[in-house]
Amino acid sequence: MENLFEINLSKPEIDAISNLGLAHMGDCVFEILCRAYLCARGEKTVDRLHRDTIAMVKAPAQAQFADRMLPLLTEEERAYYRRGKNAHVHAVPRGATPAEYAKATGVEALFGYLYLSGRKERVNELFQLVMEDSNGL
């Protein structure tokens, strides 16, 4: 049985996944990083953990994350970020502008790509560098 926690798809396999498919995976990866970050900081109550997680994974916060992260990306990583950013979405959630939502989708697509390619260390590195730089989102 394949270990999906240790997945390592090839570039052609990843490129066969739609932009929004990568963002779907990356949404989960980004959220688990936020949850782990908050737990490691000693958040006390489940309600507080939930509220702070929601605040971090909203499109405006992810757009700020993208702005801080972009200078740290390789050219290949920027290409996957752009794939997500340029994805055609049918609706933008309330509380986010189309530009914020596009940036958030770019972050999620990049994180989806990195996770599916087995580059969890790079996902963690980018997340940690941005969080250290911003003292949280």
Short mmCIF file of C-alpha atoms in Angstrom, two decimals:
data_model
loop_
_atom_site.label_atom_id
_atom_site.label_comp_id
_atom_site.label_asym_id
_atom_site.label_seq_id
_atom_site.Cartn_x
_atom_site.Cartn_y
_atom_site.Cartn_z
CA MET A 1 0.00 0.00 0.00
CA GLU A 2 1.30 3.44 -0.94
CA ASN A 3 2.16 5.81 1.92
CA LEU A 4 0.29 9.01 1.02
CA PHE A 5 2.07 10.89 3.80
CA GLU A 6 5.29 10.32 1.89
CA ILE A 7 3.98 10.84 -1.64
CA ASN A 8 6.46 11.72 -4.37
CA LEU A 9 4.84 12.24 -7.77
CA SER A 10 6.90 12.89 -10.88
CA LYS A 11 6.80 16.25 -12.64
CA PRO A 12 4.62 14.86 -15.49
CA GLU A 13 2.19 13.41 -12.95
CA ILE A 14 1.99 16.76 -11.13
CA ASP A 15 1.67 18.71 -14.37
CA ALA A 16 -1.33 16.51 -15.27
CA ILE A 17 -3.17 17.84 -12.19
CA SER A 18 -5.27 20.93 -12.82
CA ASN A 19 -4.30 24.28 -11.31
CA LEU A 20 -7.25 24.12 -8.95
CA GLY A 21 -6.42 20.48 -8.14
CA LEU A 22 -2.99 21.61 -6.93
CA ALA A 23 -4.64 24.41 -4.95
CA HIS A 24 -7.05 21.87 -3.43
CA MET A 25 -4.09 19.87 -2.11
CA GLY A 26 -2.18 22.98 -1.06
CA ASP A 27 -5.15 24.32 0.89
CA CYS A 28 -4.88 21.31 3.17
CA VAL A 29 -1.09 21.59 3.44
CA PHE A 30 -1.28 25.30 4.32
CA GLU A 31 -3.97 24.69 6.92
CA ILE A 32 -2.08 21.88 8.64
CA LEU A 33 1.02 24.10 8.81
CA CYS A 34 -1.06 26.88 10.40
CA ARG A 35 -2.58 24.48 12.91
CA ALA A 36 0.83 23.04 13.83
CA TYR A 37 2.29 26.54 14.11
CA LEU A 38 -0.46 27.62 16.51
CA CYS A 39 -0.24 24.44 18.60
CA ALA A 40 3.55 24.83 18.86
CA ARG A 41 3.06 28.40 20.11
CA GLY A 42 0.99 27.09 23.00
CA GLU A 43 -2.52 28.17 22.04
CA LYS A 44 -4.72 27.03 24.90
CA THR A 45 -8.32 26.48 23.87
CA VAL A 46 -9.85 24.72 20.88
CA ASP A 47 -11.99 27.80 20.20
CA ARG A 48 -8.91 30.02 20.11
CA LEU A 49 -7.04 27.54 17.91
CA HIS A 50 -9.99 27.43 15.52
CA ARG A 51 -10.44 31.20 15.32
CA ASP A 52 -6.73 31.85 14.81
CA THR A 53 -6.48 29.12 12.17
CA ILE A 54 -9.42 30.57 10.26
CA ALA A 55 -7.80 34.02 10.38
CA MET A 56 -4.56 32.60 8.94
CA VAL A 57 -6.11 30.61 6.10
CA LYS A 58 -8.44 33.35 4.82
CA ALA A 59 -7.55 34.69 1.40
CA PRO A 60 -6.43 38.16 2.61
CA ALA A 61 -3.95 36.60 5.06
CA GLN A 62 -2.70 34.16 2.42
CA ALA A 63 -2.27 37.09 0.00
CA GLN A 64 -0.02 38.81 2.57
CA PHE A 65 1.84 35.51 2.94
CA ALA A 66 2.31 35.41 -0.85
CA ASP A 67 3.73 38.94 -0.92
CA ARG A 68 6.34 37.98 1.69
CA MET A 69 7.09 34.61 0.12
CA LEU A 70 7.59 35.62 -3.52
CA PRO A 71 11.19 36.91 -3.14
CA LEU A 72 12.16 33.52 -1.65
CA LEU A 73 10.96 31.41 -4.58
CA THR A 74 12.97 29.71 -7.28
CA GLU A 75 11.91 30.20 -10.90
CA GLU A 76 10.26 26.76 -10.95
CA GLU A 77 8.34 27.54 -7.75
CA ARG A 78 7.21 30.88 -9.19
CA ALA A 79 5.82 29.03 -12.21
CA TYR A 80 3.60 26.86 -10.00
CA TYR A 81 2.57 29.92 -7.96
CA ARG A 82 1.58 31.67 -11.22
CA ARG A 83 -0.34 28.58 -12.35
CA GLY A 84 -2.52 28.84 -9.27
CA LYS A 85 -2.73 32.62 -9.33
CA ASN A 86 -3.94 32.58 -12.92
CA ALA A 87 -6.43 29.73 -12.41
CA HIS A 88 -9.95 30.51 -13.53
CA VAL A 89 -12.14 30.52 -10.42
CA HIS A 90 -15.90 30.90 -10.59
CA ALA A 91 -16.49 32.69 -7.30
CA VAL A 92 -14.54 34.79 -4.81
CA PRO A 93 -15.46 34.47 -1.14
CA ARG A 94 -16.87 37.44 0.72
CA GLY A 95 -14.18 39.30 2.58
CA ALA A 96 -11.61 38.87 -0.18
CA THR A 97 -10.87 40.82 -3.30
CA PRO A 98 -10.32 38.97 -6.58
CA ALA A 99 -6.61 39.91 -6.38
CA GLU A 100 -6.30 38.52 -2.84
CA TYR A 101 -8.09 35.34 -3.82
CA ALA A 102 -5.81 34.88 -6.84
CA LYS A 103 -2.69 35.26 -4.67
CA ALA A 104 -4.13 32.83 -2.10
CA THR A 105 -4.84 30.29 -4.84
CA GLY A 106 -1.25 30.75 -6.03
CA VAL A 107 0.11 29.97 -2.57
CA GLU A 108 -2.08 26.90 -2.32
CA ALA A 109 -1.09 25.63 -5.77
CA LEU A 110 2.60 26.06 -4.93
CA PHE A 111 2.22 24.24 -1.62
CA GLY A 112 0.25 21.50 -3.36
CA TYR A 113 3.02 21.09 -5.92
CA LEU A 114 5.77 21.00 -3.28
CA TYR A 115 3.90 18.48 -1.13
CA LEU A 116 2.99 16.17 -4.01
CA SER A 117 6.57 16.25 -5.31
CA GLY A 118 7.84 15.08 -1.91
CA ARG A 119 9.43 18.42 -1.03
CA LYS A 120 7.91 18.79 2.43
CA GLU A 121 11.14 20.31 3.75
CA ARG A 122 10.83 23.18 1.27
CA VAL A 123 7.18 23.75 2.19
CA ASN A 124 8.18 23.91 5.84
CA GLU A 125 11.15 26.18 5.08
CA LEU A 126 9.02 28.71 3.18
CA PHE A 127 6.30 28.68 5.82
CA GLN A 128 8.77 29.14 8.69
CA LEU A 129 10.72 31.93 6.95
CA VAL A 130 7.58 33.92 6.24
CA MET A 131 6.18 33.36 9.72
CA GLU A 132 9.46 34.43 11.36
CA ASP A 133 9.62 37.50 9.11
CA SER A 134 6.09 38.56 9.96
CA ASN A 135 5.67 37.39 13.57
CA GLY A 136 2.63 35.44 12.43
CA LEU A 137 0.16 36.63 9.84
#
